[in-house]
Amino acid sequence: MTAANALKTAAPTSTFDVERYRADFPILANVHPHGKPLIYLDNGASSQMPQQVIDRLVRYQTHEHANIHRGVHTLSETATRAYEHARKQVQHFLNAKEDREIVFTSNVTDSINLVAHGFGRAFVGEGDEVIITHLEHHANIVPWQMLCEEKGAKLKVVPIDDSGALILEAYEKLFSPRTKLVSVTHVSNALGTINPVKEMIEIAHRHGVPIMIDGAQAVQHMPVDVQALDCDFYAFTGHKVFGPTGIGVLYGKAEWLNKMKPFRGGGDMILSVTFEKTTYNAIPFKFEAGTPPIAQAIALGEAVEYVQRIGLDRIAAHEHDLLTYATERLQAIDGVRIYGTAQQKAAVVSFYVNDVHPHDVGTLLNEEGVAVRTGHHCAQPVMQRFGIPATARASFAFYNKFEEVDALAAAIRKVQKLFA
Amino acid sequence: MTDAKQLYQEVILDHNRKPRNYGKLADATHRSEGLNPLCGDHIWLNLKVSGDLIESVAFEGQSCAICKASASMMTANVKGKSIAAVEQLVEEFRGMATGTLDVANEPNHLGRLTVFAGVKDLPSRVKCAVLPWHTLHAAVQSQSVVSTEGDNDPVAQSA
């Protein structure tokens, strides 16, 4: 490596005090795969939980747990208050206009299925069209395929270019008088591309079409304001934003949620039930049948406050530095190719090491303590677009540091040496 | 706990670089396709069976090093064996990979194939090693396509 190159790939200096935040995450210090320090670069699959969120879960279970929305006793009232407070925390996190626009689900897959059923069953008919993109996770493909198959509707797909960016001109051309809904990911899980959702929402609305945004890979990386975006639906999941598994969110404009059909039937989603007729509860309860994941919702409320205390602008800036550094370091290795080179990217680096299958890369990186995801990332159409079966993916969080990028690069070189 | 690098360093990297019996068989009597949808391993197996004997065998496809080396060593091993003997090997290989057969202490016919014993400590890679053997089993049973998921899931079967 030349001196100029070495200079170029030196870790940037940063004012972001990463060690201070790392101290909040006990798992980062507690786990030593193969005796090595854990270098956790699989945040796109699931992020780790800070002590503050763990403590909130424990406090709820040790002092506050009962079923919600029904008991007249103290504990039930405490639990109900905490659960509804979490809804307000999420409302604030997304800057939704009203807390009743926040529906608790179990994950993004569940949120999308809710819209596919609640909106799709009510408003999509034979010959109608739904628009998605080539970048979608299977969770934002399969529910729409199922809906289209059931209704005799048609799925249209926005293409991507060689950098993994959506082709906006092609998107606009997909609209027809039969277009009933657009559903698009905010950030690609497989490539990291940040989609121009603001423009896409404006274009959809110009055609009078509502639009759903899958924010599974977005809300942990950047500020999201659903009123500024003016999207009709927005979904995210708890365990990718430093909260627990089993809890997801669907934001929906009240006017749409009111017009939609319930998804699941059961307790809590009704006002009255006779064998002749059931009257449904108001939103958001209409969509929350059965006992919800109460503890998880409350912990999610703590998690979104936690990231807001750090500041999503500061998180985005630190992660941008990580992305730039990781991209330079990996590009400097002969035989490593990065997939996903769009101008706007979140801190996700999907890569392929020449002549080594990504699964072998993943197993051998693990030997060095480096956790990455390998496979098709539940986005097989993206892999097909680039003609590869799989990639290895390093996905960063704000608690990752530049030294971990160095460790990743060194571990990749070791893999190459073994396979040479 | 097996060191994964140990597993790779032995015979496996050699077979990955220079797979034996790689390609098609013009006069194949049995063909089968094996697919691991989780990681994208995808192989095709051609057999020429004469009477009760596997006369020749070849494989091709796209896969990780563990799968490719497993397929390569398998083809070298089963050539000239009877179908009954091969079915016995399929069972033993699956037992070794999933940890139900202790190859160091229990009788078996695996020979050099025991270099794969370490995959039992890499649960996410068991299917990579077993896929060629499933595909071989399917070929002799005259099934055309097998997957590592569903009924053929080696991990589920051992659970």
XYZ file of C-alpha atoms in Angstrom:
579
model
C 0.000 0.000 0.000
C 1.344 3.453 -0.888
C 1.695 6.212 1.679
C -1.127 8.136 0.006
C -3.410 5.109 0.287
C -2.499 4.550 3.889
C -3.352 8.135 4.640
C -6.640 7.887 2.816
C -7.769 4.860 4.808
C -6.709 6.114 8.224
C -9.639 6.028 10.651
C -11.358 9.400 10.745
C -11.203 11.380 13.948
C -14.634 11.780 15.472
C -16.233 13.643 18.332
C -18.709 10.795 18.825
C -17.815 9.161 22.148
C -18.414 5.579 21.072
C -16.839 4.021 24.185
C -19.316 5.870 26.390
C -22.240 4.280 24.533
C -20.613 0.864 24.245
C -20.552 0.752 28.028
C -24.377 0.685 27.917
C -24.363 -2.659 26.068
C -23.343 -5.496 28.400
C -23.293 -8.124 25.652
C -20.465 -6.315 23.839
C -18.189 -6.915 26.828
C -19.603 -10.260 27.977
C -19.295 -12.405 24.872
C -16.038 -13.704 23.422
C -16.605 -15.924 20.385
C -13.604 -18.273 20.094
C -11.935 -16.293 22.858
C -11.873 -13.109 20.764
C -13.602 -9.814 21.539
C -17.063 -9.770 19.942
C -17.143 -7.617 16.818
C -20.852 -7.436 16.187
C -21.549 -6.391 12.607
C -24.938 -8.063 12.189
C -27.091 -5.175 13.358
C -29.197 -5.336 10.213
C -30.463 -8.725 11.390
C -30.909 -7.706 15.019
C -29.314 -5.070 17.228
C -28.189 -5.413 20.848
C -30.027 -4.042 23.861
C -28.655 -1.374 26.215
C -28.827 -1.832 29.991
C -31.456 0.939 30.192
C -33.873 -1.139 28.112
C -33.014 -4.373 29.935
C -33.671 -2.561 33.237
C -37.034 -1.318 31.974
C -38.062 -4.874 31.078
C -37.007 -6.120 34.513
C -38.749 -3.244 36.317
C -41.974 -3.972 34.445
C -41.874 -7.679 35.261
C -40.901 -7.122 38.901
C -43.273 -4.252 39.716
C -45.874 -3.538 37.055
C -47.131 -6.600 35.211
C -50.809 -7.428 34.732
C -53.081 -7.627 31.714
C -54.066 -4.264 30.258
C -57.262 -2.449 29.280
C -59.527 -4.525 31.519
C -58.721 -4.960 35.202
C -59.876 -2.367 37.715
C -57.050 -3.277 40.065
C -53.912 -1.246 40.639
C -51.504 -3.448 38.698
C -53.704 -3.544 35.623
C -53.991 0.228 35.697
C -50.205 0.569 36.097
C -49.538 -1.797 33.197
C -52.128 -0.058 31.003
C -50.564 3.331 31.739
C -47.086 2.048 30.918
C -48.248 0.410 27.674
C -50.086 3.521 26.522
C -47.108 5.649 27.536
C -44.976 3.505 25.208
C -47.403 4.317 22.399
C -46.824 8.025 23.074
C -43.057 7.483 23.102
C -43.292 5.859 19.679
C -45.607 8.627 18.464
C -42.978 11.162 19.490
C -40.187 9.055 17.933
C -41.915 9.103 14.524
C -43.485 12.541 15.060
C -46.937 11.153 14.351
C -49.805 13.594 14.772
C -51.784 11.426 17.205
C -51.000 8.459 19.415
C -53.968 6.530 18.012
C -52.060 6.377 14.712
C -49.537 4.010 16.353
C -50.544 0.333 16.199
C -48.426 -2.202 18.069
C -47.766 -5.338 16.014
C -45.249 -8.133 16.464
C -42.725 -7.064 13.770
C -42.561 -5.406 10.348
C -43.759 -8.575 8.642
C -46.856 -8.412 10.827
C -47.306 -4.671 10.115
C -47.156 -5.253 6.357
C -49.553 -8.181 6.568
C -51.910 -5.969 8.554
C -51.967 -3.423 5.723
C -52.157 -6.139 3.051
C -55.266 -7.494 4.791
C -56.792 -4.365 6.318
C -56.208 -2.091 3.339
C -55.881 -4.720 0.594
C -59.104 -6.537 1.401
C -61.002 -3.238 1.512
C -59.509 -1.383 -1.439
C -57.728 -3.721 -3.869
C -59.843 -5.590 -6.403
C -59.529 -7.565 -9.627
C -57.348 -5.822 -12.207
C -55.976 -3.339 -9.676
C -52.249 -2.816 -9.194
C -49.787 -2.643 -6.310
C -46.284 -1.200 -6.775
C -43.230 -2.496 -4.891
C -39.516 -2.350 -5.779
C -36.715 -4.707 -6.724
C -34.997 -3.883 -3.405
C -37.641 -5.325 -1.111
C -37.128 -7.845 1.658
C -39.336 -10.904 1.180
C -41.580 -9.437 3.910
C -42.534 -6.644 1.529
C -43.008 -8.954 -1.462
C -44.844 -12.069 -0.334
C -47.845 -10.434 1.446
C -48.537 -8.408 -1.721
C -48.145 -11.457 -3.957
C -50.628 -13.304 -1.767
C -53.047 -10.373 -1.926
C -52.697 -10.042 -5.701
C -53.196 -13.761 -6.209
C -56.323 -13.737 -4.066
C -57.786 -10.649 -5.697
C -56.604 -11.116 -9.277
C -54.568 -7.932 -8.933
C -51.167 -7.218 -10.435
C -47.816 -6.599 -8.747
C -45.531 -4.070 -10.438
C -41.847 -3.762 -9.572
C -39.653 -0.645 -9.704
C -36.273 -1.632 -11.229
C -32.821 -0.799 -9.813
C -29.616 0.255 -11.544
C -26.177 -1.344 -11.193
C -25.400 0.674 -8.057
C -28.501 -0.693 -6.343
C -30.426 2.595 -6.596
C -34.063 2.702 -7.673
C -34.754 4.124 -11.127
C -37.200 6.909 -10.288
C -38.267 7.626 -13.885
C -39.328 4.002 -14.199
C -41.228 4.259 -10.903
C -43.306 7.165 -12.119
C -44.172 5.269 -15.330
C -45.603 2.312 -13.374
C -48.607 4.297 -12.170
C -51.932 3.741 -13.872
C -55.533 4.514 -12.958
C -55.610 1.001 -11.441
C -52.753 1.621 -8.980
C -54.124 1.245 -5.466
C -51.034 1.212 -3.243
C -47.250 1.585 -3.234
C -45.107 -0.233 -0.667
C -41.386 0.496 -0.620
C -38.501 -0.030 1.747
C -36.865 3.075 3.215
C -33.431 1.395 3.356
C -32.443 -1.809 1.533
C -31.476 -4.517 4.008
C -29.268 -6.327 1.492
C -27.419 -3.359 -0.043
C -27.934 -0.407 2.289
C -29.432 1.861 -0.397
C -31.454 4.725 1.103
C -34.422 5.229 -1.171
C -35.685 8.726 -2.043
C -38.913 8.085 -0.160
C -39.838 11.769 0.121
C -39.965 12.078 -3.676
C -41.614 8.671 -4.014
C -44.350 9.702 -1.601
C -44.940 12.954 -3.507
C -45.135 11.071 -6.801
C -47.586 8.529 -5.371
C -49.779 11.281 -3.963
C -49.691 13.158 -7.273
C -51.368 10.031 -8.672
C -53.776 9.897 -5.743
C -52.204 6.665 -4.434
C -51.387 5.959 -0.750
C -47.925 4.666 0.081
C -46.428 2.456 2.774
C -42.789 2.702 3.868
C -40.947 -0.283 5.372
C -38.636 1.356 7.889
C -37.135 -1.829 9.354
C -33.620 -0.740 8.337
C -34.121 3.015 8.672
C -35.302 4.218 12.084
C -32.132 3.034 13.881
C -29.926 4.973 11.460
C -31.583 8.370 10.823
C -34.340 10.679 12.057
C -37.760 9.779 10.621
C -40.668 12.225 10.681
C -43.830 10.697 9.264
C -45.607 14.054 9.069
C -42.758 15.658 7.134
C -42.606 12.600 4.855
C -46.409 12.564 4.570
C -46.401 8.766 4.080
C -49.686 6.961 4.675
C -48.133 3.999 6.499
C -44.742 3.441 8.116
C -43.551 0.230 9.780
C -40.580 -0.638 11.975
C -39.547 -3.370 14.381
C -38.321 -3.255 17.978
C -35.353 -5.599 17.879
C -33.538 -3.667 15.173
C -33.745 -0.424 17.176
C -32.171 -1.759 20.399
C -35.479 -3.028 21.806
C -36.820 -6.560 22.267
C -38.078 -9.059 19.691
C -41.808 -9.688 19.358
C -42.811 -6.036 19.082
C -43.315 -4.028 15.911
C -45.049 -0.815 14.966
C -47.410 0.238 12.239
C -47.961 3.951 11.863
C -51.009 4.756 9.743
C -52.769 8.006 9.058
C -55.946 7.965 11.157
C -58.114 8.508 8.077
C -56.793 5.272 6.535
C -56.774 3.207 9.724
C -60.418 4.192 10.273
C -61.399 3.017 6.790
C -59.523 -0.275 6.999
C -60.859 -3.668 7.937
C -59.579 -5.307 11.125
C -56.834 -7.878 10.546
C -57.293 -10.319 13.407
C -60.489 -10.841 15.322
C -60.618 -11.415 19.062
C -60.611 -9.701 22.417
C -59.656 -6.050 22.902
C -60.473 -5.141 19.292
C -64.253 -5.019 19.896
C -66.767 -2.703 21.544
C -69.544 -5.247 21.813
C -70.129 -8.800 20.670
C -73.373 -10.673 20.131
C -73.780 -13.714 17.933
C -75.553 -11.495 15.409
C -73.132 -8.609 15.246
C -69.792 -7.376 16.536
C -68.988 -3.691 16.777
C -65.293 -2.983 16.417
C -63.287 -0.844 18.776
C -61.764 2.482 17.705
C -58.238 2.743 16.303
C -55.624 1.674 17.240
C -57.352 -1.004 19.367
C -59.289 -2.281 16.346
C -55.950 -3.727 15.163
C -54.658 -5.059 18.474
C -56.666 -8.234 19.035
C -55.740 -10.331 22.039
C -53.235 -9.598 24.788
C -50.389 -7.694 23.124
C -46.670 -8.011 23.917
C -46.977 -5.575 26.846
C -43.465 -5.863 28.290
C -41.926 -5.632 24.830
C -43.942 -2.519 23.939
C -42.871 -0.801 27.157
C -39.228 -1.725 26.554
C -39.512 -0.465 22.970
C -40.709 2.885 24.340
C -37.527 3.018 26.425
C -35.385 2.012 23.427
C -36.678 4.767 21.143
C -36.141 7.325 23.917
C -32.623 5.965 24.367
C -31.664 6.615 20.725
C -33.341 10.002 20.825
C -31.239 10.950 23.856
C -28.086 10.163 21.862
C -29.567 11.970 18.878
C -30.336 10.361 15.533
C -28.473 13.100 13.655
C -25.331 12.284 15.636
C -25.893 8.548 15.102
C -26.296 9.125 11.358
C -23.074 11.163 11.218
C -21.012 8.557 13.111
C -22.403 5.727 10.998
C -21.666 7.668 7.819
C -18.019 7.864 8.931
C -18.070 4.116 9.624
C -19.562 3.418 6.192
C -17.005 5.585 4.398
C -14.137 3.990 6.303
C -15.413 0.421 5.825
C -15.987 1.004 2.116
C -12.429 2.328 1.673
C -10.878 -0.468 3.710
C -12.718 -3.247 1.891
C -12.223 -1.727 -1.548
C -8.497 -1.667 -0.816
C -8.466 -5.489 -0.595
C -7.826 -7.166 -3.944
C -10.538 -9.676 -4.777
C -13.227 -8.118 -2.602
C -16.213 -6.621 -4.370
C -18.831 -4.457 -2.666
C -22.426 -4.829 -3.852
C -24.559 -1.732 -3.376
C -22.755 1.467 -4.277
C -25.659 3.898 -4.393
C -24.949 7.547 -3.569
C -27.238 7.430 -0.534
C -26.466 4.498 1.739
C -26.937 3.462 5.335
C -24.002 1.797 7.115
C -24.376 -1.570 5.377
C -21.588 -3.156 3.359
C -22.558 -6.226 1.347
C -19.489 -7.886 -0.115
C -18.202 -10.873 -2.021
C -14.728 -12.366 -1.658
C -13.565 -13.806 -4.977
C -13.632 -17.612 -5.186
C -14.888 -18.008 -1.612
C -18.544 -18.715 -0.939
C -20.053 -16.181 1.523
C -20.951 -19.003 3.918
C -17.308 -20.011 4.164
C -16.421 -16.340 4.683
C -18.971 -16.064 7.504
C -17.814 -19.215 9.281
C -14.174 -18.123 9.130
C -14.862 -14.498 10.167
C -16.637 -15.941 13.201
C -13.344 -17.603 14.146
C -11.965 -14.079 14.524
C -14.926 -12.959 16.628
C -16.497 -11.062 13.720
C -20.264 -11.613 13.385
C -21.659 -10.903 9.901
C -24.705 -12.145 8.069
C -24.212 -14.372 5.038
C -26.794 -15.527 2.552
C -29.416 -13.902 0.374
C -30.664 -11.671 3.213
C -34.287 -12.602 2.485
C -33.922 -10.553 -0.685
C -33.459 -13.146 -3.415
C -34.555 -10.784 -6.235
C -31.685 -8.435 -5.278
C -29.193 -11.321 -5.452
C -30.634 -12.420 -8.815
C -30.272 -8.853 -10.112
C -26.527 -9.046 -9.460
C -26.201 -12.690 -10.519
C -24.855 -13.935 -7.193
C -26.303 -16.553 -4.826
C -25.405 -14.700 -1.669
C -23.171 -12.082 -0.088
C -21.570 -11.483 3.274
C -22.977 -8.371 4.920
C -21.476 -6.150 7.586
C -24.198 -3.920 9.035
C -23.187 -1.301 11.566
C -24.781 0.385 14.572
C -23.723 3.523 16.411
C -21.812 1.391 18.946
C -19.420 0.104 16.297
C -15.988 1.651 16.083
C -13.312 2.136 13.462
C -11.017 -0.487 15.023
C -13.764 -3.034 14.348
C -13.621 -2.160 10.658
C -9.863 -2.803 10.797
C -10.542 -6.181 12.425
C -13.063 -7.046 9.703
C -10.564 -6.174 6.974
C -7.824 -8.208 8.670
C -10.171 -11.192 9.070
C -11.112 -11.056 5.372
C -7.416 -11.114 4.449
C -6.993 -14.216 6.623
C -9.828 -15.938 4.767
C -8.191 -15.105 1.438
C -4.899 -16.491 2.673
C -6.536 -19.756 3.727
C -8.218 -20.156 0.344
C -5.228 -18.952 -1.709
C -15.307 -27.627 19.818
C -13.676 -28.016 16.445
C -11.659 -25.154 15.112
C -13.319 -24.243 11.837
C -9.969 -23.419 10.244
C -8.810 -26.935 11.139
C -11.812 -28.326 9.312
C -11.081 -26.236 6.245
C -7.346 -26.835 6.221
C -7.437 -30.565 5.939
C -8.721 -32.234 2.830
C -11.612 -29.901 2.238
C -9.781 -26.970 0.676
C -8.007 -29.326 -1.697
C -11.287 -30.830 -2.912
C -12.815 -27.346 -3.153
C -9.988 -26.223 -5.429
C -9.851 -29.419 -7.471
C -13.199 -31.173 -7.205
C -13.117 -34.798 -8.397
C -15.721 -36.158 -10.820
C -16.923 -32.667 -11.654
C -19.252 -32.339 -14.635
C -21.995 -34.318 -16.393
C -22.373 -37.955 -17.402
C -23.592 -38.461 -20.948
C -24.908 -41.934 -20.183
C -26.425 -41.216 -16.763
C -29.268 -43.458 -15.662
C -30.191 -41.431 -12.576
C -30.174 -37.667 -12.119
C -30.998 -35.531 -9.132
C -30.816 -31.900 -8.105
C -30.049 -30.749 -4.560
C -30.868 -27.311 -3.243
C -30.244 -25.525 0.034
C -32.526 -22.501 -0.266
C -31.072 -20.892 2.854
C -27.578 -20.372 1.475
C -28.032 -21.014 -2.219
C -26.018 -24.243 -2.449
C -27.229 -25.883 -5.640
C -25.816 -29.091 -7.084
C -26.710 -31.603 -9.779
C -25.766 -35.243 -9.498
C -25.533 -37.742 -12.348
C -25.259 -41.496 -11.736
C -24.765 -44.438 -13.999
C -26.225 -47.447 -12.248
C -25.710 -50.896 -13.651
C -27.619 -53.667 -11.912
C -27.005 -53.041 -8.246
C -23.737 -51.138 -8.762
C -22.982 -47.449 -9.094
C -20.688 -47.561 -12.087
C -19.940 -43.866 -12.372
C -21.009 -40.625 -10.774
C -20.465 -36.912 -11.421
C -21.610 -33.656 -9.872
C -21.673 -29.991 -10.738
C -23.147 -26.817 -9.334
C -22.584 -23.734 -7.236
C -21.852 -24.177 -3.591
C -19.682 -23.335 -0.619
C -16.392 -25.124 0.028
C -17.864 -27.558 2.553
C -20.627 -28.655 0.177
C -18.336 -28.892 -2.835
C -15.681 -30.886 -0.967
C -18.350 -33.158 0.497
C -19.722 -33.820 -2.996
C -16.258 -34.365 -4.434
C -15.209 -36.871 -1.760
C -18.587 -38.558 -1.935
C -18.301 -39.209 -5.666
C -14.792 -40.608 -5.242
C -16.006 -42.829 -2.431
C -19.187 -44.340 -3.861
C -17.959 -45.242 -7.329
C -18.144 -49.025 -7.732
C -20.194 -49.547 -4.556
C -23.563 -51.272 -4.345
C -26.695 -49.207 -3.779
C -27.221 -50.883 -0.404
C -23.699 -49.967 0.683
C -24.213 -46.389 -0.506
C -27.486 -46.035 1.376
C -25.664 -47.244 4.487
C -23.009 -44.549 3.917
C -25.686 -41.859 3.495
C -27.097 -42.819 6.898
C -23.676 -42.854 8.536
C -22.627 -39.542 7.009
C -25.806 -37.870 8.194
C -25.298 -39.387 11.660
C -21.746 -38.066 11.803
C -22.704 -34.565 10.642
C -25.570 -34.243 13.081
C -23.684 -35.770 15.988
C -25.740 -38.939 16.450
C -22.891 -41.167 15.237
C -19.633 -40.956 17.155
C -17.185 -41.933 14.424
C -14.261 -42.253 16.836
C -15.975 -44.896 18.959
C -18.733 -46.490 16.901
C -18.277 -48.796 13.915
C -18.756 -47.157 10.529
C -17.670 -47.285 6.913
C -16.848 -43.600 6.468
C -13.053 -43.878 6.268
C -11.553 -40.587 5.028
C -14.987 -38.986 5.043
C -14.554 -38.548 8.788
C -12.706 -35.289 8.015
C -16.226 -33.857 8.017
C -16.907 -34.908 11.619
C -16.145 -31.336 12.730
C -19.229 -29.883 11.035
C -21.362 -31.163 13.901
C -19.897 -28.261 15.895
C -20.949 -25.775 13.215
C -24.736 -26.183 13.267
C -25.290 -23.619 10.527
C -23.058 -25.630 8.185
C -24.377 -29.171 8.745
C -26.723 -28.843 5.793
C -23.877 -27.778 3.501
C -22.038 -31.040 4.185
C -25.107 -33.256 4.016
C -26.674 -31.835 0.825
C -24.679 -34.001 -1.633
C -25.601 -37.122 0.354
C -29.280 -36.224 0.335
C -29.032 -35.667 -3.365
C -27.356 -39.049 -3.813
C -30.066 -40.726 -1.760
C -32.706 -39.018 -3.899
C -30.962 -40.060 -7.117
C -30.859 -43.740 -6.202
C -34.475 -43.475 -5.058
C -35.214 -41.810 -8.436
C -36.451 -38.541 -6.943
C -35.469 -35.648 -9.175
C -35.227 -32.716 -6.745
C -34.437 -32.525 -3.052
C -34.159 -29.636 -0.676
C -32.422 -29.398 2.686
C -35.668 -28.003 4.091
C -38.907 -29.715 5.043
C -38.873 -33.502 5.234
C -35.184 -33.701 4.377
C -34.017 -31.267 7.037
C -31.064 -33.118 8.624
C -31.128 -30.873 11.670
C -34.845 -31.319 12.282
C -34.499 -35.094 11.877
C -31.759 -35.291 14.431
C -33.620 -33.120 16.925
